[in-house]
Amino acid sequence: MTNQNFIDLSRIYEESEKVKVSLQGKKLDKMRSQALENPEQFWGEQAKNLIWFKQWDKVLDSNDHPFYKWFVGGALNASVNCLDRHIDSDLKNKAAIIWEAENKESRSFTYSQLYRSVNKFASALKSLGVKKGDRVTIYLPMVPELPIAMLACARIGAIHTVVFSGFSSQALSDRVNDSNSRVVITADGGFRRGKLVELKKVVDEAIPLSSSIEHVVVLKRALNNITMGPKDVWWHEIIEDARPYCEPEIIESTHPLYILYTSGTTGKPKGVVHSTGGYLTHLYATAKWVFDFTNKDIFFCTADIGWVTGHSYIVYAPLMHGATQIMYEGAPDYPKPDRYWDIVEKHGATILYTTPTALRMYIKFGNSIPNSFDLSSLRLLGTVGEPINPEVWMWYFRTIGKENCPIVDTWWQTETGGIMISACTGIEIVPMKPGSGTFSLPGIDAVVVDENGKPVTPDKKGYLVIRKPWPGMLMTLWRDDEKYQNTYWRKFDNIYFTGDYALYDTDGYLWLLGRSDDVLKIAGHRLGTMELESAFVSHRAIAEAAVTSRPDEKKGESIIAFLVLRTEFAAVSEQQLRNQLVNHIRETVGPIATPGEIYFVNKLPKTRSGKIMRRLLKSISSGSSTIGDVSTLEDGTSIEEVRQAYDDLHKAIG
Ligand code: ATP
Ligand code: MG
């Protein structure tokens, strides 16, 4: 199907909800049912797209539930799959990475240059004594040396653990200690909002707390003068005499490729462990199905590599497919709220993959900014990280995609390794419903169940679970098998608990409604935070919304909304707007959802990966003075702002 067909169908849906076409595509449908009938055969076929040193003996070993093992007996190397496979082809001289800085400077690496850099750095790590199975912590900003370091680790079988470069020394040393890393790789600094972040200083503070560290490799960007200590070595010095070719280690499929600590939206970060063969198989397949990757694509994934989206869809998946990646070091709105559009225009991005949070931020500033850029190179748009409100979906479709680009709303988690629920433009374009993730991917058995683990009927809300193992699944939590079992496999017997709330509509489309621990219980009804937030955002004055609750004697819980206004509404009367919003919610969701309190704030507290931290809002709303672990908070001032807005209002009301 062409894009044109998609648009027509999408308009049909938009214009009349009563039109019932056979919504699900036949080709996709067939592939999904075949995959679920015989998952091992299906995933075995997918795995053949990778380069293996040795073919697996068994696709899936389920004997030790829930410690599933994929492609047992197989051996491969991730860096060979990302680089060596292209090096004798025409892709050799094509850009693998285009790097863009906040100050608009750019730099690029061809596949051949990336291959050479990875080989040299892998040789250098080996000469520092790093061996297969050792853990290496990477604490670098968004520069090409970050994927180089990851791929170099993969080449020698070291397990990388990337720590987001905005973390404090405490957060860094916690992660170094938990993973027991031997080496830290860092830089003199990075940039964010025009400010130099002195990373080496943070590492210097962390090292005394982390006795396992033997070497600190420092990338010199000549940003500041730094003092080198006894464990420190310069990146450029250790690669100087390093061998230009490093024989790739033969890695068992079930050997960990990396450990990644989750963003901590809900609490203490967990060390998610991903395998090599299963993980890469999942990524190769999902990138093809969802994005329809070809080696002609210029893919702009705006995530930070410190999060799983960057690992999977900046580094491993696009490189395996020979695509060109854009990596951006900086904030979306610095120096002006136009950076993503500027980068799309400048480098001719064909696919943009970003977060609803970033889109809502851009919406706040109006359409004239994106309209002043040439975005015609785009053919596909994607989102990840949070549910996308239908209103925001339509804005993305119209203002950014100019009604020419399908949107893939991709649901997945650090734990799932890759995309699990999304439209699949590489298989068949089916009509899209703004705000729905559409269907689970072939081979992914996602169902919505009630409290007893029984599948619910259409339009009924419940817990999203995955019934069958899938190749990208986490192997365990690092050195905490028990927590792995308790967190994901205990709530319902033998099935994976995602912790998210969802429903299937009568057309079989899946809607994500927020985290199950954020669900509100109002007068006996369960409401997902997403339903309410989308209702607020559908009001023309509101750019962003976060909803939480506090105990209420009559209703059980009372709804509290924190809202950010679109800039053009900043001057309106708050009381008038509050009344309008109450009516709007009563009309769109129902009287049951009448908000108890509404607060207008400049900013919402978000994690570094761009998600609203509702846990924080809840503890502020319930008057708690302890706010828990906020190491992943984007910007400390926003908690204070929310708390201030709340306190001021209480004073004003008396
Ligand atoms: P932690 O588990 O440490 O609290 P986290 O869940 O925020 O952190 P991630 O693994 O980055 O860490 O995020 C996965 C979660 O993000 C999902 O469980 C879901 O709640 C949400 N999510 C991701 N993509 C989507 C999407 N397309 N639609 C709805 N929700 C999404
Ligand atoms: Mg999570």
XYZ file of C-alpha atoms and ligand atoms in Angstrom:
686
model
C 0.000 0.000 0.000
C 1.160 3.524 -0.621
C 1.023 6.397 1.791
C -1.937 7.681 -0.156
C -4.057 4.672 0.808
C -3.125 5.150 4.379
C -4.225 8.764 4.439
C -7.579 8.004 2.884
C -8.268 5.306 5.428
C -7.094 7.418 8.284
C -9.404 10.196 7.189
C -12.279 7.767 7.001
C -11.646 6.900 10.578
C -11.235 10.452 11.672
C -14.327 11.705 9.929
C -16.688 9.008 11.006
C -16.136 6.712 13.892
C -19.133 4.757 12.703
C -17.408 3.577 9.516
C -16.471 0.002 10.125
C -14.087 -1.184 7.477
C -12.250 -4.421 7.959
C -9.578 -2.671 9.899
C -6.910 -5.260 10.242
C -4.659 -5.877 7.270
C -4.779 -9.392 5.823
C -1.062 -9.799 5.353
C -0.238 -8.616 8.853
C -3.038 -10.718 10.276
C -1.722 -13.841 8.589
C 1.812 -13.233 9.745
C 0.690 -12.613 13.312
C -1.340 -15.797 13.514
C 1.366 -17.926 11.911
C 3.932 -16.527 14.317
C 1.807 -17.327 17.357
C 1.012 -20.804 16.110
C 4.635 -21.755 15.810
C 6.776 -19.113 17.506
C 9.978 -21.127 17.481
C 9.888 -21.721 13.768
C 8.947 -18.090 13.217
C 11.744 -16.619 15.325
C 14.203 -19.153 13.947
C 13.476 -17.754 10.467
C 14.029 -14.188 11.727
C 17.348 -15.117 13.306
C 18.647 -16.177 9.902
C 18.905 -12.483 9.011
C 21.879 -12.186 11.360
C 25.427 -13.320 10.716
C 26.206 -16.321 12.937
C 29.553 -17.969 13.498
C 27.679 -21.049 14.546
C 24.023 -21.889 14.016
C 21.939 -22.541 17.160
C 20.950 -26.048 18.240
C 17.665 -24.979 19.774
C 15.613 -21.813 19.149
C 14.184 -21.592 22.659
C 15.015 -23.370 25.875
C 12.092 -22.954 28.306
C 13.217 -25.531 30.868
C 14.213 -23.058 33.507
C 11.196 -20.727 33.508
C 11.342 -17.708 33.638
C 15.012 -17.798 32.617
C 14.339 -18.361 28.943
C 17.283 -18.926 26.637
C 17.164 -18.028 22.961
C 19.161 -19.613 20.148
C 20.987 -21.958 22.478
C 24.244 -23.273 21.065
C 24.475 -20.417 18.545
C 27.442 -18.036 18.459
C 27.793 -14.586 16.924
C 29.215 -11.119 17.539
C 27.156 -7.928 17.700
C 29.853 -5.713 16.174
C 30.214 -8.091 13.215
C 26.478 -7.829 12.650
C 26.606 -4.030 12.763
C 29.852 -3.374 10.891
C 31.778 -6.250 9.316
C 28.693 -7.317 7.387
C 28.728 -4.006 5.461
C 32.422 -3.587 5.016
C 32.726 -5.495 1.761
C 29.594 -3.950 0.303
C 28.685 -0.636 -1.319
C 27.697 0.657 2.081
C 31.298 0.900 3.140
C 31.629 4.558 2.210
C 28.164 5.595 3.282
C 27.547 7.623 6.445
C 26.777 5.403 9.408
C 26.528 8.245 11.911
C 25.899 11.938 11.412
C 26.529 13.773 14.623
C 25.036 17.177 15.316
C 25.980 19.449 18.201
C 23.812 21.983 19.973
C 25.906 24.747 18.384
C 25.114 23.227 14.948
C 28.577 21.864 14.349
C 28.405 18.431 12.685
C 30.647 15.463 12.063
C 30.095 12.162 10.321
C 31.499 8.643 10.225
C 31.212 6.311 7.251
C 30.716 2.610 7.904
C 34.345 2.074 7.053
C 35.520 4.793 9.475
C 33.261 3.462 12.192
C 34.559 -0.056 11.608
C 38.147 1.125 11.917
C 37.453 3.195 15.040
C 35.657 0.315 16.740
C 38.458 -2.112 15.899
C 41.128 0.223 17.237
C 39.265 0.977 20.412
C 38.519 -2.716 20.948
C 42.253 -3.457 20.611
C 42.982 -0.676 23.096
C 40.492 -2.042 25.631
C 42.076 -5.459 25.266
C 45.483 -4.019 25.982
C 44.065 -2.520 29.186
C 43.273 -6.101 30.157
C 39.536 -6.065 29.455
C 38.293 -9.577 28.754
C 35.113 -11.295 27.685
C 32.484 -11.028 30.440
C 34.077 -8.012 32.158
C 31.784 -5.073 32.750
C 32.665 -1.673 31.320
C 30.757 1.430 32.375
C 30.348 4.046 29.652
C 29.653 7.545 30.902
C 29.886 9.626 27.740
C 27.812 12.415 26.252
C 25.966 11.933 22.943
C 29.091 11.829 20.761
C 30.051 9.177 18.159
C 32.601 7.743 20.590
C 29.673 6.458 22.661
C 28.493 3.927 20.037
C 32.158 3.260 19.221
C 32.808 2.295 22.838
C 29.683 0.109 22.971
C 30.566 -1.734 19.780
C 34.199 -2.131 20.892
C 32.980 -3.795 24.107
C 30.692 -6.030 22.076
C 33.591 -6.963 19.806
C 35.645 -8.344 22.686
C 32.669 -9.731 24.603
C 32.806 -7.184 27.436
C 29.383 -6.309 28.856
C 28.752 -2.603 28.501
C 26.693 -0.616 30.904
C 25.938 2.846 29.628
C 25.129 5.392 32.312
C 23.282 8.482 31.138
C 25.704 11.398 31.192
C 23.347 13.609 33.177
C 23.612 11.425 36.267
C 25.346 12.511 39.458
C 28.475 10.876 40.897
C 26.322 8.978 43.405
C 24.059 7.565 40.699
C 27.149 6.697 38.637
C 28.961 4.939 41.467
C 25.780 3.020 42.442
C 25.649 1.634 38.911
C 29.401 0.974 38.726
C 29.244 -0.884 42.018
C 26.160 -2.859 41.152
C 27.735 -4.021 37.881
C 31.213 -4.319 39.403
C 32.795 -2.616 36.385
C 36.550 -2.669 35.816
C 36.712 0.303 33.486
C 34.877 3.599 33.114
C 34.932 5.434 29.798
C 34.215 9.136 29.979
C 35.017 12.515 28.403
C 36.246 15.849 29.661
C 32.742 17.147 29.156
C 29.466 17.329 27.314
C 26.981 20.035 26.426
C 23.419 20.641 27.490
C 21.605 23.948 27.056
C 24.821 25.731 26.202
C 26.439 24.672 29.445
C 29.493 22.517 29.786
C 28.815 19.449 31.897
C 32.141 18.441 33.425
C 31.860 14.688 33.240
C 35.402 13.840 34.296
C 34.822 15.731 37.547
C 31.773 13.602 38.241
C 33.831 10.471 37.581
C 36.576 11.735 39.914
C 33.992 12.011 42.679
C 32.603 8.557 41.934
C 35.918 6.674 41.810
C 36.660 6.753 45.573
C 33.234 5.132 46.066
C 33.858 2.441 43.462
C 36.772 0.165 44.268
C 36.260 -2.188 41.299
C 37.454 0.449 38.814
C 40.989 -0.132 37.518
C 41.093 2.296 34.587
C 39.328 5.469 33.533
C 39.528 6.163 29.788
C 39.076 9.859 29.048
C 37.995 11.246 25.690
C 39.516 14.650 25.099
C 37.190 17.117 23.450
C 39.479 19.987 24.540
C 36.659 21.600 26.446
C 38.482 22.292 29.673
C 41.693 21.529 31.490
C 41.482 18.398 33.506
C 43.830 16.696 35.875
C 44.688 13.094 35.118
C 44.899 10.752 38.125
C 46.764 7.426 38.495
C 43.937 5.348 36.965
C 43.299 7.753 34.091
C 44.358 7.194 30.484
C 43.577 9.300 27.431
C 41.406 7.749 24.715
C 43.588 9.244 21.948
C 46.765 7.886 23.525
C 45.572 4.320 24.002
C 44.359 4.069 20.402
C 47.565 5.506 18.965
C 49.425 2.206 18.807
C 46.368 -0.017 18.989
C 46.049 -2.687 16.290
C 43.737 -1.580 13.440
C 41.980 -4.941 13.361
C 40.692 -6.745 16.409
C 39.516 -10.284 15.863
C 35.878 -10.425 17.027
C 35.308 -12.712 19.983
C 33.005 -15.665 19.354
C 30.075 -14.987 21.665
C 27.398 -17.443 22.703
C 23.897 -16.254 21.890
C 22.991 -16.227 25.596
C 26.028 -14.195 26.665
C 24.944 -10.759 27.973
C 25.493 -7.948 25.492
C 24.766 -5.283 28.068
C 23.271 -4.228 31.366
C 21.091 -1.143 31.358
C 19.582 0.436 34.420
C 15.967 1.504 33.820
C 14.953 5.102 34.070
C 13.448 4.792 37.514
C 10.084 6.428 36.842
C 8.650 4.152 39.496
C 11.523 3.688 41.934
C 15.052 2.348 42.368
C 16.750 1.608 38.996
C 16.985 -2.057 38.030
C 19.894 -3.584 36.071
C 18.205 -5.103 33.043
C 20.391 -7.734 31.338
C 20.055 -8.335 27.594
C 21.346 -11.297 25.642
C 23.218 -11.174 22.349
C 21.454 -13.480 19.862
C 17.863 -13.077 21.021
C 18.146 -9.338 21.466
C 19.702 -8.720 18.044
C 17.171 -10.991 16.332
C 14.336 -9.030 17.910
C 15.868 -5.722 16.839
C 16.605 -6.735 13.282
C 13.053 -7.950 12.761
C 11.246 -5.100 14.513
C 13.230 -2.388 12.728
C 12.240 -3.921 9.409
C 8.583 -4.415 10.323
C 7.965 -1.115 12.075
C 10.206 1.342 10.228
C 10.671 -0.597 6.993
C 14.345 0.269 7.192
C 16.373 0.327 4.042
C 19.947 1.376 3.655
C 18.681 4.586 2.020
C 17.140 5.819 5.252
C 18.424 8.671 7.341
C 17.030 7.890 10.722
C 16.703 10.523 13.413
C 15.991 8.907 16.756
C 16.051 11.695 19.322
C 16.573 9.463 22.362
C 19.717 9.601 24.416
C 21.838 6.462 24.074
C 21.774 6.371 27.879
C 18.274 4.866 27.521
C 17.176 1.668 25.857
C 15.678 3.430 22.843
C 19.128 4.742 21.989
C 20.757 1.332 22.501
C 18.253 -0.476 20.327
C 17.267 2.083 17.701
C 20.274 4.393 17.398
C 23.011 1.822 17.726
C 22.162 -1.816 17.111
C 19.093 -1.957 14.842
C 19.923 0.787 12.326
C 23.551 -0.278 12.005
C 22.572 -3.884 11.339
C 20.367 -2.538 8.536
C 23.050 -0.260 7.099
C 20.983 2.891 7.691
C 22.416 6.331 8.511
C 21.771 7.584 12.038
C 21.592 11.135 13.218
C 22.879 11.596 16.759
C 22.133 14.874 18.453
C 23.964 16.165 21.500
C 21.777 18.776 23.109
C 18.318 19.840 24.191
C 15.328 19.991 21.808
C 14.645 23.619 22.676
C 18.105 25.147 22.943
C 18.957 27.800 21.884
C 15.481 27.907 20.294
C 12.542 25.478 20.331
C 13.274 24.358 16.774
C 16.230 22.002 17.000
C 14.555 18.809 15.783
C 13.019 20.547 12.750
C 16.292 22.236 11.934
C 18.126 18.882 12.076
C 15.504 17.122 9.917
C 15.885 19.843 7.276
C 19.673 20.074 7.457
C 20.388 16.345 7.144
C 17.316 15.258 5.187
C 15.998 12.810 7.786
C 13.543 10.296 6.336
C 12.279 8.919 9.664
C 11.814 10.832 12.904
C 11.424 8.801 16.102
C 10.755 10.896 19.197
C 8.682 11.178 22.367
C 5.208 12.576 23.000
C 6.823 14.773 25.665
C 9.034 16.477 23.083
C 6.067 16.949 20.753
C 3.950 18.511 23.508
C 6.808 20.883 24.257
C 6.914 21.963 20.592
C 3.130 22.288 20.411
C 3.300 24.755 23.260
C 5.230 27.155 20.972
C 2.768 27.007 18.066
C 2.959 25.915 14.420
C 4.900 28.763 12.887
C 8.243 27.353 14.029
C 7.956 23.913 12.380
C 6.216 25.510 9.391
C 9.307 27.566 8.689
C 11.381 24.416 7.955
C 11.408 22.110 4.955
C 10.345 18.779 6.421
C 9.558 17.138 3.093
C 12.308 14.518 3.396
C 10.285 12.746 6.100
C 8.436 9.584 5.089
C 7.619 8.108 8.507
C 7.102 9.389 12.060
C 7.390 7.435 15.282
C 6.840 7.907 18.986
C 7.897 6.044 22.097
C 8.071 6.385 25.856
C 4.597 7.440 26.886
C 1.123 7.127 25.442
C 0.581 9.750 22.753
C -2.560 11.807 23.248
C -4.820 11.723 20.149
C -4.581 15.520 19.938
C -0.808 15.363 19.855
C -0.936 12.529 17.299
C -3.026 14.706 14.952
C -0.632 17.613 15.356
C 2.321 15.364 14.535
C 0.475 13.939 11.518
C -0.590 17.309 10.129
C 2.050 19.816 11.144
C 5.149 17.646 10.911
C 4.150 14.882 8.500
C 2.007 17.193 6.320
C -0.495 14.316 6.153
C 2.025 12.299 4.131
C 3.681 10.211 6.790
C 2.205 7.297 8.704
C 2.807 7.383 12.453
C 4.107 4.401 14.377
C 3.275 4.652 18.072
C 5.643 2.070 19.519
C 5.080 0.525 22.936
C 7.911 -1.315 24.627
C 10.110 -1.256 27.729
C 13.762 -1.462 28.703
C 12.941 -5.019 29.703
C 11.426 -6.004 26.349
C 14.585 -4.972 24.476
C 12.710 -3.848 21.387
C 9.326 -2.774 20.084
C 6.406 -5.025 21.058
C 3.305 -3.114 19.960
C 3.162 -0.850 16.931
C 1.881 -0.378 13.440
C 4.149 -2.269 11.020
C 4.733 -0.155 7.935
C 7.253 -2.666 6.645
C 4.636 -5.421 6.532
C 1.448 -3.625 5.612
C -0.052 -0.252 6.327
C -3.329 -0.607 8.174
C -5.602 2.287 9.149
C -4.293 4.023 12.215
C -6.279 5.336 15.108
C -4.701 8.386 16.708
C -3.567 7.377 20.192
C -3.707 3.608 19.694
C -0.555 1.519 19.393
C -2.578 -0.627 16.896
C -1.515 -4.284 17.325
C 1.143 -6.391 18.941
C 3.943 -7.351 16.580
C 4.127 -10.787 14.971
C 5.263 -13.319 17.572
C 4.288 -11.089 20.507
C 1.405 -12.501 22.510
C 0.084 -9.392 24.259
C -3.214 -9.679 26.086
C -5.186 -7.595 28.563
C -6.253 -9.444 31.703
C -8.224 -8.770 34.873
C -7.025 -9.066 38.461
C -7.253 -12.877 38.232
C -5.236 -13.094 35.045
C -8.261 -13.820 32.841
C -8.409 -12.062 29.447
C -10.985 -9.273 29.481
C -13.571 -8.614 26.783
C -13.109 -5.741 24.283
C -13.358 -2.228 25.655
C -12.674 -3.465 29.195
C -9.591 -2.131 30.918
C -7.005 -4.353 32.526
C -3.338 -5.264 32.848
C -1.193 -5.668 29.781
C 0.700 -8.970 29.927
C 2.795 -10.983 27.463
C 1.971 -14.684 27.445
C 4.772 -16.104 25.342
C 8.507 -15.447 25.651
C 10.034 -13.305 22.891
C 13.673 -13.074 21.804
C 14.372 -9.489 22.953
C 13.232 -10.227 26.522
C 15.526 -9.468 29.424
C 17.449 -12.480 30.727
C 17.272 -11.363 34.359
C 18.086 -8.386 36.591
C 21.808 -8.175 37.178
C 22.724 -10.296 40.205
C 19.114 -10.320 41.343
C 17.294 -13.332 39.911
C 14.800 -13.154 42.716
C 13.756 -9.596 42.008
C 13.478 -10.545 38.327
C 11.042 -13.305 39.227
C 9.115 -11.202 41.713
C 8.796 -8.120 39.531
C 7.759 -9.697 36.267
C 6.544 -13.256 36.798
C 4.730 -13.449 40.159
C 1.662 -11.282 39.690
C 0.294 -13.805 37.187
C 1.612 -17.325 36.929
C 3.970 -17.921 34.009
C 3.154 -14.745 32.144
C 5.134 -11.553 31.899
C 3.635 -8.627 33.807
C 4.331 -5.310 32.082
C 2.947 -3.077 34.839
C 0.897 -1.127 32.280
C -2.842 -0.627 32.026
C -4.539 -1.063 28.634
C -7.589 -2.110 26.645
C -8.432 -3.676 23.299
C -11.255 -1.928 21.456
C -13.888 -3.792 19.467
C -11.747 -3.541 16.301
C -8.907 -5.275 18.120
C -6.798 -2.118 18.448
C -4.750 -1.786 21.603
C -4.838 1.382 23.732
C -2.250 2.026 26.441
C -3.763 3.832 29.401
C -0.739 4.493 31.627
C 0.997 2.574 34.359
C -1.165 0.257 36.394
C 0.165 1.723 39.643
C -0.995 5.178 38.501
C -4.568 4.046 37.892
C -7.112 6.121 39.796
C -10.102 4.619 41.549
C -12.847 7.193 41.559
C -16.173 6.217 43.103
C -15.630 2.588 42.189
C -14.453 3.339 38.605
C -10.933 2.783 37.386
C -9.467 5.531 35.250
C -6.073 5.417 33.583
C -4.033 8.604 33.956
C -3.733 8.667 30.179
C -7.486 8.938 29.592
C -7.693 12.012 31.767
C -4.513 13.638 30.532
C -5.573 13.246 26.922
C -8.906 14.824 27.758
C -7.116 17.840 29.249
C -4.734 18.113 26.300
C -7.664 18.053 23.891
C -8.652 21.471 25.285
C -7.099 24.140 23.084
C -5.451 26.012 25.972
C -3.527 23.026 27.331
C -0.123 21.870 26.109
C 0.759 19.332 28.797
C -1.103 17.580 31.589
C -0.249 15.297 34.471
C -2.961 13.783 36.576
C -2.706 12.257 40.001
C -5.025 11.853 42.963
C -5.320 11.952 46.691
C -7.520 10.081 49.092
C -11.038 11.383 49.383
C -13.572 10.221 51.940
C -16.534 10.258 49.599
C -15.101 9.208 46.258
C -12.165 7.090 47.377
C -9.796 9.283 45.387
C -10.059 12.819 44.111
C -8.426 13.917 40.850
C -5.680 16.528 40.886
C -4.436 17.944 37.599
C -1.216 19.812 36.937
C -1.407 21.648 33.619
C 0.955 23.596 31.384
C -0.720 26.216 29.178
C 0.057 26.824 25.512
C 2.005 30.073 25.320
C -0.805 32.030 23.653
C -3.116 31.279 26.596
C -0.702 32.350 29.286
C -2.614 35.566 30.009
C -6.145 34.186 30.369
C -7.999 34.238 33.674
C -7.069 31.094 35.546
C -10.366 30.820 37.370
C -12.338 31.114 34.158
C -10.158 28.504 32.509
C -10.496 26.221 35.496
C -14.278 26.336 35.187
C -14.076 25.691 31.461
C -11.781 22.747 32.013
C -14.040 21.197 34.612
C -16.906 21.362 32.094
C -14.674 20.031 29.352
C -13.717 16.977 31.411
C -17.309 16.365 32.491
C -18.320 16.421 28.830
C -15.469 14.385 27.377
C -14.844 11.775 30.074
C -17.965 12.085 32.219
C -19.090 13.632 35.508
C -17.315 10.858 37.384
C -14.015 12.387 36.323
C -14.731 15.893 37.597
C -11.338 17.145 38.773
C -11.074 18.040 42.440
C -8.213 20.478 41.962
C -6.494 22.049 38.957
C -3.087 23.712 39.114
C -1.324 25.634 36.387
C 2.439 25.199 36.344
C 5.259 26.256 34.017
C 6.778 22.849 33.835
C 6.118 19.269 34.899
C 8.683 17.110 36.671
C 10.058 14.680 34.094
C 12.613 11.933 34.026
C 15.703 12.436 31.917
C 14.157 10.118 29.374
C 11.242 12.502 29.040
C 8.462 10.964 31.092
C 6.249 12.672 33.611
C 7.175 11.562 37.124
C 3.679 11.081 38.528
C 5.057 9.401 41.627
C 6.493 12.783 42.606
C 3.292 14.664 41.939
C 1.429 12.145 44.032
C 3.727 12.533 46.999
C 3.530 16.326 46.750
C -0.265 16.161 46.507
C -0.572 13.911 49.497
C 1.558 16.335 51.513
C 4.435 13.903 51.951
C 7.770 15.502 52.674
C 9.765 12.521 51.373
C 9.978 12.313 47.640
C 12.083 9.176 47.165
C 14.756 8.561 44.544
C 14.809 11.483 42.110
C 18.203 10.775 40.570
C 16.568 10.434 37.169
C 14.696 13.733 37.379
C 15.346 16.007 34.430
C 15.575 19.275 36.256
C 15.223 19.701 40.003
C 13.544 23.092 39.718
C 10.374 21.644 38.305
C 9.492 19.774 41.536
C 9.910 23.039 43.389
C 7.681 24.764 40.845
C 4.955 22.197 41.199
C 5.190 22.270 44.976
C 5.129 26.080 44.936
C 2.079 26.251 42.658
C 0.312 23.838 44.929
C 1.225 25.667 48.146
C 0.272 29.061 46.684
C -3.089 27.805 45.680
C -3.809 26.301 49.034
C -2.930 29.599 50.669
C -5.161 31.514 48.254
C -8.084 29.170 48.845
C -7.415 29.402 52.562
P 11.052 2.161 35.561
O 10.589 0.830 35.061
O 12.409 2.119 36.146
O 10.065 2.820 36.444
P 10.330 3.214 32.980
O 9.247 2.180 32.980
O 9.923 4.620 32.724
O 11.188 3.128 34.304
P 11.237 2.429 30.361
O 11.561 0.999 30.232
O 12.070 3.401 29.605
O 11.385 2.830 31.868
O 9.767 2.707 29.902
C 8.806 1.725 29.614
C 7.422 2.252 29.943
O 7.145 3.434 29.177
C 6.296 1.311 29.591
O 6.083 0.361 30.603
C 5.125 2.268 29.423
O 4.572 2.629 30.679
C 5.754 3.487 28.814
N 5.660 3.484 27.347
C 6.659 3.313 26.469
N 6.237 3.449 25.209
C 4.921 3.691 25.264
C 3.893 3.919 24.280
N 4.134 3.952 22.980
N 2.637 4.113 24.722
C 2.365 4.085 26.033
N 3.274 3.916 27.003
C 4.551 3.714 26.632
Mg 9.229 0.234 33.648
